[in-house]
PDB file of C-alpha atoms and ligand atoms in Angstrom:
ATOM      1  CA  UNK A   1      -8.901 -18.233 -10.777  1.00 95.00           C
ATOM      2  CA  UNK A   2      -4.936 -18.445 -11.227  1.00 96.00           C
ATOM      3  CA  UNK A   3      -4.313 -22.255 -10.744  1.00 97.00           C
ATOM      4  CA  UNK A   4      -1.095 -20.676  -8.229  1.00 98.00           C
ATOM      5  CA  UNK A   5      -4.468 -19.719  -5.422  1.00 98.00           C
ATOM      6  CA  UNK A   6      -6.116 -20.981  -2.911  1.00 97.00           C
ATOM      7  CA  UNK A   7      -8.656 -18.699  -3.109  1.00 98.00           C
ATOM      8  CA  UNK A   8     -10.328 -15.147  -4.052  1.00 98.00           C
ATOM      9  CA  UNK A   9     -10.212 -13.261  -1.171  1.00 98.00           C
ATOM     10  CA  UNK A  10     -11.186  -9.973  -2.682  1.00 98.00           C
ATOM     11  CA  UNK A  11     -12.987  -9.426  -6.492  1.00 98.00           C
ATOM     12  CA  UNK A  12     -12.697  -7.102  -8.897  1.00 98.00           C
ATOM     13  CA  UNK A  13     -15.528  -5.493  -8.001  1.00 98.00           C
ATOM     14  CA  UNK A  14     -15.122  -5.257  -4.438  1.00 98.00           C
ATOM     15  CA  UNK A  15     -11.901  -3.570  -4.949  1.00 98.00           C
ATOM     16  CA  UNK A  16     -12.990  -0.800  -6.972  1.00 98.00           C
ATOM     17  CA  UNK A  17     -16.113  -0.234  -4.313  1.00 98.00           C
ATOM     18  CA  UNK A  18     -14.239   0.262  -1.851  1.00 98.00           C
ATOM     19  CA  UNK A  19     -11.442   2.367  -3.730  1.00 98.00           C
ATOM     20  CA  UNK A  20     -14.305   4.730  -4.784  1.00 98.00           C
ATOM     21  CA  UNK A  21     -15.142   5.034  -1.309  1.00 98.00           C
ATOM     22  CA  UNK A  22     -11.642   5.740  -0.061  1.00 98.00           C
ATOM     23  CA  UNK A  23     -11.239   8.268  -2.817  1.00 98.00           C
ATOM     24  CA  UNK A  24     -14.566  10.025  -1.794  1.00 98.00           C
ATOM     25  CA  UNK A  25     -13.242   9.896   1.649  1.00 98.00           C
ATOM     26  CA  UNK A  26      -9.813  11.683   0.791  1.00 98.00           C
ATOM     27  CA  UNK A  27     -11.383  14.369  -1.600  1.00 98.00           C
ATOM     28  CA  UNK A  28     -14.329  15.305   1.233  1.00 98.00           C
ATOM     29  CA  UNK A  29     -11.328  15.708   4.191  1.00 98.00           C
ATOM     30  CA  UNK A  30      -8.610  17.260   1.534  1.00 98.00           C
ATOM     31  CA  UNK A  31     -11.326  20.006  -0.008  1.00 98.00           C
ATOM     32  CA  UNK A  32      -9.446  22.908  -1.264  1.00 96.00           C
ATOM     33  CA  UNK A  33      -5.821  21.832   0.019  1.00 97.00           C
ATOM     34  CA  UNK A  34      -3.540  20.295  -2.610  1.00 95.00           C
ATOM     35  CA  UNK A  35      -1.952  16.827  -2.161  1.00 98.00           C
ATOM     36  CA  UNK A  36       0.691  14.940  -2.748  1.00 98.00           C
ATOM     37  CA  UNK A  37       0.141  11.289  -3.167  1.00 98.00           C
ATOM     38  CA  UNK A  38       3.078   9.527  -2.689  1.00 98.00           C
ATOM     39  CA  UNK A  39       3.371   5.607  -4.255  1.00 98.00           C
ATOM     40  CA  UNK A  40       5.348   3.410  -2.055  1.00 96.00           C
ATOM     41  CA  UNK A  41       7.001   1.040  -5.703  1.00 95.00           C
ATOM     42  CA  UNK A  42       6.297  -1.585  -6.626  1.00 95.00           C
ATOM     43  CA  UNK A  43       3.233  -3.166  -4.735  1.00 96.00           C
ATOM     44  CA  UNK A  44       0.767  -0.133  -4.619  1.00 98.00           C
ATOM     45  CA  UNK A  45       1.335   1.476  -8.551  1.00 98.00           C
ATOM     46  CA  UNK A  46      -2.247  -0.550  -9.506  1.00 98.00           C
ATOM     47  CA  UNK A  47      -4.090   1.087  -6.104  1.00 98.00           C
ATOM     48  CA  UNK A  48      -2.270   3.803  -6.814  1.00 98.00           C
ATOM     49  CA  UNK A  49      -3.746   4.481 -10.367  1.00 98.00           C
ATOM     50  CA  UNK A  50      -6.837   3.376  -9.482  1.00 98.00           C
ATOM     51  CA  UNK A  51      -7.212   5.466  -6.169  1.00 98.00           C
ATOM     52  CA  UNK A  52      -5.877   9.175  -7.804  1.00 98.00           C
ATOM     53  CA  UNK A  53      -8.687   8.737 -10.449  1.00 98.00           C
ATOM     54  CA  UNK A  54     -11.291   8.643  -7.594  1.00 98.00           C
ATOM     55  CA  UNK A  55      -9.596  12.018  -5.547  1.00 98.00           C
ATOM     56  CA  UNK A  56     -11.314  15.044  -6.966  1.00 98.00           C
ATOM     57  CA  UNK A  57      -9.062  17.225  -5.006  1.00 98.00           C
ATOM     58  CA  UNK A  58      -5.681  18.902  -6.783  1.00 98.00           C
ATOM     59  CA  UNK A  59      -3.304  16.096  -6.635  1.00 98.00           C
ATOM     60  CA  UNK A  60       0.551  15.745  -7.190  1.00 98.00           C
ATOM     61  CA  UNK A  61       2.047  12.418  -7.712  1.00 98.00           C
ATOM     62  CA  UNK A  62       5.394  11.071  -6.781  1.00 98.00           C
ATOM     63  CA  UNK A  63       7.119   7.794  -6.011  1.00 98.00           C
ATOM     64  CA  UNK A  64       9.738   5.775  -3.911  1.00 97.00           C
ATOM     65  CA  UNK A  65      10.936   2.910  -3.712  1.00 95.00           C
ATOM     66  CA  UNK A  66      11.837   1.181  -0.489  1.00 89.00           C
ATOM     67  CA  UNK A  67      13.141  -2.703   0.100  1.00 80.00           C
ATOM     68  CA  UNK A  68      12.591  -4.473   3.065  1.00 69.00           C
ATOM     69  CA  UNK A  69      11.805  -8.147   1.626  1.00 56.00           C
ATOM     70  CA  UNK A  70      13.470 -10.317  -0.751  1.00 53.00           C
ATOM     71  CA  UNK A  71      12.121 -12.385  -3.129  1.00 49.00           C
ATOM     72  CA  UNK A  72      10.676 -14.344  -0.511  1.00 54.00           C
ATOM     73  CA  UNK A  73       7.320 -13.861   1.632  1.00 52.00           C
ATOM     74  CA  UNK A  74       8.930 -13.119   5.101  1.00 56.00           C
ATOM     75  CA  UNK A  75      10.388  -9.307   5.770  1.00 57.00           C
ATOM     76  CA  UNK A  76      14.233  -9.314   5.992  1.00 57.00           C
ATOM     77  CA  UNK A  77      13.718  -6.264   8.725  1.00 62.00           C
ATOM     78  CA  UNK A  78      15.966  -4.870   6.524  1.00 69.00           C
ATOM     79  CA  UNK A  79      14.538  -1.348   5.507  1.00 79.00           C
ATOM     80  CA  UNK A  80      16.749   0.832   2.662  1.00 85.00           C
ATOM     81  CA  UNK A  81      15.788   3.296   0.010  1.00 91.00           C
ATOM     82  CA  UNK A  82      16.076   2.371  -3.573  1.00 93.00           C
ATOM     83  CA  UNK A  83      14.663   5.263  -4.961  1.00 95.00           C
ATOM     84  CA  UNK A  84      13.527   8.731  -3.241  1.00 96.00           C
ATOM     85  CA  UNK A  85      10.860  10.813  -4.501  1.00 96.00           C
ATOM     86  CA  UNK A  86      11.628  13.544  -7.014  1.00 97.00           C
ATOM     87  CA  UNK A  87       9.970  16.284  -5.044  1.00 96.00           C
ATOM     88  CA  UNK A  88      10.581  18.183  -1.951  1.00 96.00           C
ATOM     89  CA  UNK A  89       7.571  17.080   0.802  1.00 96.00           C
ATOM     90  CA  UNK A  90       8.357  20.499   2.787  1.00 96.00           C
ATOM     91  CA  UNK A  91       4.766  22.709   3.384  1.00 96.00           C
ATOM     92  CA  UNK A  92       3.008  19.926   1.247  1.00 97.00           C
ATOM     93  CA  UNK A  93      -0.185  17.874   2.665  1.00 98.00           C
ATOM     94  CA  UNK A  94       1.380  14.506   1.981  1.00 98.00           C
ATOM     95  CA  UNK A  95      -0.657  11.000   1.225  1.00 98.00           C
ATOM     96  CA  UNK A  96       1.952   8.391   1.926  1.00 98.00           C
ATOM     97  CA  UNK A  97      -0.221   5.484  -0.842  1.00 98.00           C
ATOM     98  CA  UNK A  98       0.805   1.641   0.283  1.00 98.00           C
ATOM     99  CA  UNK A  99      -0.572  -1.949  -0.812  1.00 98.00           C
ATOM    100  CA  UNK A 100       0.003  -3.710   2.140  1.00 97.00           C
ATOM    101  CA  UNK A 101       0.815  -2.943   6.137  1.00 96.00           C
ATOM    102  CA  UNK A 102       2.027  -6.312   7.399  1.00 94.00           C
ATOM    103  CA  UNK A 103       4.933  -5.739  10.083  1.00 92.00           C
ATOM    104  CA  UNK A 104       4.443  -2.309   9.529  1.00 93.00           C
ATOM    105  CA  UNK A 105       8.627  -1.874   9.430  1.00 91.00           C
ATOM    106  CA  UNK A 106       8.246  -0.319   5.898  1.00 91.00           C
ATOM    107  CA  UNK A 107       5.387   2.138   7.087  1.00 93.00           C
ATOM    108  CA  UNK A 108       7.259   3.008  10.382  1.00 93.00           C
ATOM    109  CA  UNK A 109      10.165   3.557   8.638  1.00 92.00           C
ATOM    110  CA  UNK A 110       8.949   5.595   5.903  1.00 94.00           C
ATOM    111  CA  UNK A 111       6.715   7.954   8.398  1.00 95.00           C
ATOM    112  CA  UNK A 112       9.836   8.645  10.404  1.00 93.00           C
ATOM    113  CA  UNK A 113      11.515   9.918   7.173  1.00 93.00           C
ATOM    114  CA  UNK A 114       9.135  12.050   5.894  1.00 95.00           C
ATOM    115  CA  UNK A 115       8.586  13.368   9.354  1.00 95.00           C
ATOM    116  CA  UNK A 116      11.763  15.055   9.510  1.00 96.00           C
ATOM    117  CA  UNK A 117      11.228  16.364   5.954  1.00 96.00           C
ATOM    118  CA  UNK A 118       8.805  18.431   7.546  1.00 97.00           C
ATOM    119  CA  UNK A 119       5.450  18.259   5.452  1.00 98.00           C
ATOM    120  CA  UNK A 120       2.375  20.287   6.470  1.00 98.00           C
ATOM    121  CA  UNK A 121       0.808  16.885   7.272  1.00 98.00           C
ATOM    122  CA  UNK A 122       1.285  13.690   6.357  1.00 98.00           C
ATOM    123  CA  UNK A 123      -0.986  10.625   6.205  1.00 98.00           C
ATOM    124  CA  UNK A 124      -1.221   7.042   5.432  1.00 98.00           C
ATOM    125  CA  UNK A 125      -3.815   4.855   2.990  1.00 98.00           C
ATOM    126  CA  UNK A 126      -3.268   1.040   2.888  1.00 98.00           C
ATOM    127  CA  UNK A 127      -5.456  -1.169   0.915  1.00 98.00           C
ATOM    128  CA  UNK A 128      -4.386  -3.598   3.437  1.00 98.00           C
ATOM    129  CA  UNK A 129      -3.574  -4.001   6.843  1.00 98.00           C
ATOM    130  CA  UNK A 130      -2.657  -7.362   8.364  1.00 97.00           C
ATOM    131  CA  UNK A 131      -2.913  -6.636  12.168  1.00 95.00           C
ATOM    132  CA  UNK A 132      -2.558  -9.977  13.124  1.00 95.00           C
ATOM    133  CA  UNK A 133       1.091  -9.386  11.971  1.00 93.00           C
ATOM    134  CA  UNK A 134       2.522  -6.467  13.639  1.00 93.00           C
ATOM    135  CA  UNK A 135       5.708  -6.956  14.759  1.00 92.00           C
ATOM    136  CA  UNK A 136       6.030  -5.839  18.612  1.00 92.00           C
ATOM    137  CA  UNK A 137       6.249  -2.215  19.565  1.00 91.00           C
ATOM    138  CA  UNK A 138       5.891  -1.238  15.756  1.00 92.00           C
ATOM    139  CA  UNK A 139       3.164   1.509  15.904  1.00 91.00           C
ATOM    140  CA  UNK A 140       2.112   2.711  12.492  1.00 95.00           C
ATOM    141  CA  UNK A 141      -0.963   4.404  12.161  1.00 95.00           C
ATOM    142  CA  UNK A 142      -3.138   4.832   9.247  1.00 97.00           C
ATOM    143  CA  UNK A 143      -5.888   7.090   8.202  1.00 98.00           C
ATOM    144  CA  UNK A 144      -7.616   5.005   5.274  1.00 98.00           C
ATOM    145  CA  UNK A 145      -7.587   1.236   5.372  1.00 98.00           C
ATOM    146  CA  UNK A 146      -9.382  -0.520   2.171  1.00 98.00           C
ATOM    147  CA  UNK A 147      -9.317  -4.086   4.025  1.00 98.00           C
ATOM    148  CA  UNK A 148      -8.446  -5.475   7.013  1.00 98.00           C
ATOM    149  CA  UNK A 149      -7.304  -9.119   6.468  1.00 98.00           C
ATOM    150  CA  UNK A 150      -6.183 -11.917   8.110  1.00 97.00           C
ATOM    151  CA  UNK A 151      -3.073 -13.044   8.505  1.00 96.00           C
ATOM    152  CA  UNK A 152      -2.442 -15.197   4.742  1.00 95.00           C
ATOM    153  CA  UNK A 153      -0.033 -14.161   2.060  1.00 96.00           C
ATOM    154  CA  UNK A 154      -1.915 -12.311  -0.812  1.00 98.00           C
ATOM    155  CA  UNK A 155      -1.030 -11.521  -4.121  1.00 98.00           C
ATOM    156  CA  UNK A 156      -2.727  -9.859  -7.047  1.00 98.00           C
ATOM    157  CA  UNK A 157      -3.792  -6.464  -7.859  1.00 98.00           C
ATOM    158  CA  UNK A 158      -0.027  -5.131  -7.747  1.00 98.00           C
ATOM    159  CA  UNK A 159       0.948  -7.705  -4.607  1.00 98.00           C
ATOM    160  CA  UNK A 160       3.891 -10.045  -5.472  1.00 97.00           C
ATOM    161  CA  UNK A 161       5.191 -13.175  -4.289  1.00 97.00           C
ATOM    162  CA  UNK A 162       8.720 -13.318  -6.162  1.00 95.00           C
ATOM    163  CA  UNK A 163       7.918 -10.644  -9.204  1.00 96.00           C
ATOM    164  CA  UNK A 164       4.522 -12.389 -10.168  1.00 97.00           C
ATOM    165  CA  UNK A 165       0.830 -12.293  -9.686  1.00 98.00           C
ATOM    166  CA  UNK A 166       1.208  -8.368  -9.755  1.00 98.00           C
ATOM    167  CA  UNK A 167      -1.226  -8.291 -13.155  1.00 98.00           C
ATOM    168  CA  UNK A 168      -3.934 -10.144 -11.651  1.00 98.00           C
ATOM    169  CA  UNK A 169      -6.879  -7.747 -11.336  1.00 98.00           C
ATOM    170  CA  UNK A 170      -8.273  -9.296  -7.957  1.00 98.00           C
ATOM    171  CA  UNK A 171      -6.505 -10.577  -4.738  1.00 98.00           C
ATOM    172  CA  UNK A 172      -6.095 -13.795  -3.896  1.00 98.00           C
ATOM    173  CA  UNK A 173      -4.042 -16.410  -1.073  1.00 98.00           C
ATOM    174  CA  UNK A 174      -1.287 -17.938  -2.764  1.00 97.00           C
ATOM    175  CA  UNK A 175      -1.485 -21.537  -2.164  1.00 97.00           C
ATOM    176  CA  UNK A 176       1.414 -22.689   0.202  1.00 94.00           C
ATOM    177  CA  UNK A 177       2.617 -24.944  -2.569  1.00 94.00           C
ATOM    178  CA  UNK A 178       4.065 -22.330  -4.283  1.00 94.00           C
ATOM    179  CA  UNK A 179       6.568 -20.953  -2.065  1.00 86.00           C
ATOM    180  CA  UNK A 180       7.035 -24.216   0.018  1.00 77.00           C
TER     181      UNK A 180
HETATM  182  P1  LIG B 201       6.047  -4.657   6.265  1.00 87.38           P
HETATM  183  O1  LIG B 201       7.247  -3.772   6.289  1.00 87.38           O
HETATM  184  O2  LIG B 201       6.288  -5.988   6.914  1.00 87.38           O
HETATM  185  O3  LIG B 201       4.787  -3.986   6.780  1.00 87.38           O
HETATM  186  O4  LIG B 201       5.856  -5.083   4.776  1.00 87.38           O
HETATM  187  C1  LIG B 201       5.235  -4.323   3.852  1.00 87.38           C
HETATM  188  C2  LIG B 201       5.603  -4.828   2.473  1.00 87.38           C
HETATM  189  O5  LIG B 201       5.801  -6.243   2.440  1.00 87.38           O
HETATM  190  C3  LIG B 201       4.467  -4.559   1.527  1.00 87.38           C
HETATM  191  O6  LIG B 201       4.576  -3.286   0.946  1.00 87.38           O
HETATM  192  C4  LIG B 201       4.597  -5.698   0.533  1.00 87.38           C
HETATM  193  O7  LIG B 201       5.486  -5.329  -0.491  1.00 87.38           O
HETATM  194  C5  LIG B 201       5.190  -6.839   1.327  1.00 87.38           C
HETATM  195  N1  LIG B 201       4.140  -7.795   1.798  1.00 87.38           N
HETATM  196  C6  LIG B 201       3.709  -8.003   3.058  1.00 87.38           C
HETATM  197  N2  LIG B 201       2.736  -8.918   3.118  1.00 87.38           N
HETATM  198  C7  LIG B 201       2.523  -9.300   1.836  1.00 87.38           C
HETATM  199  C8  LIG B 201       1.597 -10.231   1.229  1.00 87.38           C
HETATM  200  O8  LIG B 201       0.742 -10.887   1.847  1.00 87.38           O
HETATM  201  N3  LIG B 201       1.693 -10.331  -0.121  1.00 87.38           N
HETATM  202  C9  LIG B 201       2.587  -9.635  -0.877  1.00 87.38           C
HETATM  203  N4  LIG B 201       3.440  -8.744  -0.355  1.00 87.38           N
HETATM  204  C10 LIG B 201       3.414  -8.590   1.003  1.00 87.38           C
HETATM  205 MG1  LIG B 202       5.198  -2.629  -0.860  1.00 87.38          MG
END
């Protein structure tokens, strides 16, 4: 374990279970539509790559970039854009992709976005949802959730805290230490 943990929260192997299950999940209620799955940068590119390699359904990729923390572990409630997506969402059956729903600012304001980009449909899958820390009156809802946590800071598995621990290949608390 990275001497920066407390502890493993979620390993290697439960990971890819459960992204294998996910992916079965999307391919069964996508059959014979196409999709775009669209990467919310940085956090979700190792879900991401692991989750489009379990959809057996025709799938488009694309990406955006959207800031709403700094380097720190508590959300600015500052949302922006840093980077749209290359391709137009209009007609398409879109898979909004995230690591993490914590506030569920990002989420919210992403899903209003692409809502009045008019997509066919448009859906979210976390790998994790903190519930414990929605911030009041934000409703977000998503369609695939890979874990439902409590309320620690994680990192690992393409979660940050500060531009590090994405590499790790499982998820673990950050020790307080670290960002105290
Ligand atoms: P929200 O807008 O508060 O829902 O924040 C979502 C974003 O905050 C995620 O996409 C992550 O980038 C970041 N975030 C929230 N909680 C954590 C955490 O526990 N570890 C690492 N990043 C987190
Ligand atoms: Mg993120």
């Amino acid at each position: 374990m990275h001497p920066d943990l407390d502890r493993i929260l979620l390993t290697e192997e439960q990971i890819i279970t459960r992204v294998r299950e996910l992916g079965a999940e999307i391919s069964r209620d996508y059959e014979g539509e196409r999709l775009l799955m669209v990467s919310v940068l940085k956090g979700s590119v190792v879900f991401m790559a692991d989750l489009m390699r379990t959809v057996t359904v025709s799938a488009g990729i694309d990406f955006m970039s959207i800031s709403s923390y700094g380097m720190g572990d508590k959300t600015s409630g500052v949302v922006k854009i840093m980077k749209d997506m290359d391709q137009s969402v209009e007609g398409k059956h879109v898979l909004i992709v995230e690591d993490i729903l914590d506030s569920g600012m990002t989420l919210r304001y992403i899903m209003n976005l692409m809502e009045a980009r008019n997509p066919a449909s448009i859906e979210i899958c976390t790998l994790l949802d903190k519930p414990e820390r929605r911030a009041p009156g934000v409703d977000v809802k998503c369609r695939y959730i890979g874990f439902t946590i409590p309320d620690a800071f994680v990192v690992g598995y393409g979660l940050d805290y500060a531009e590090k621990y994405r590499n790790l290949p499982y998820i673990g608390v950050l020790s307080p230490l670290v960002y105290g």
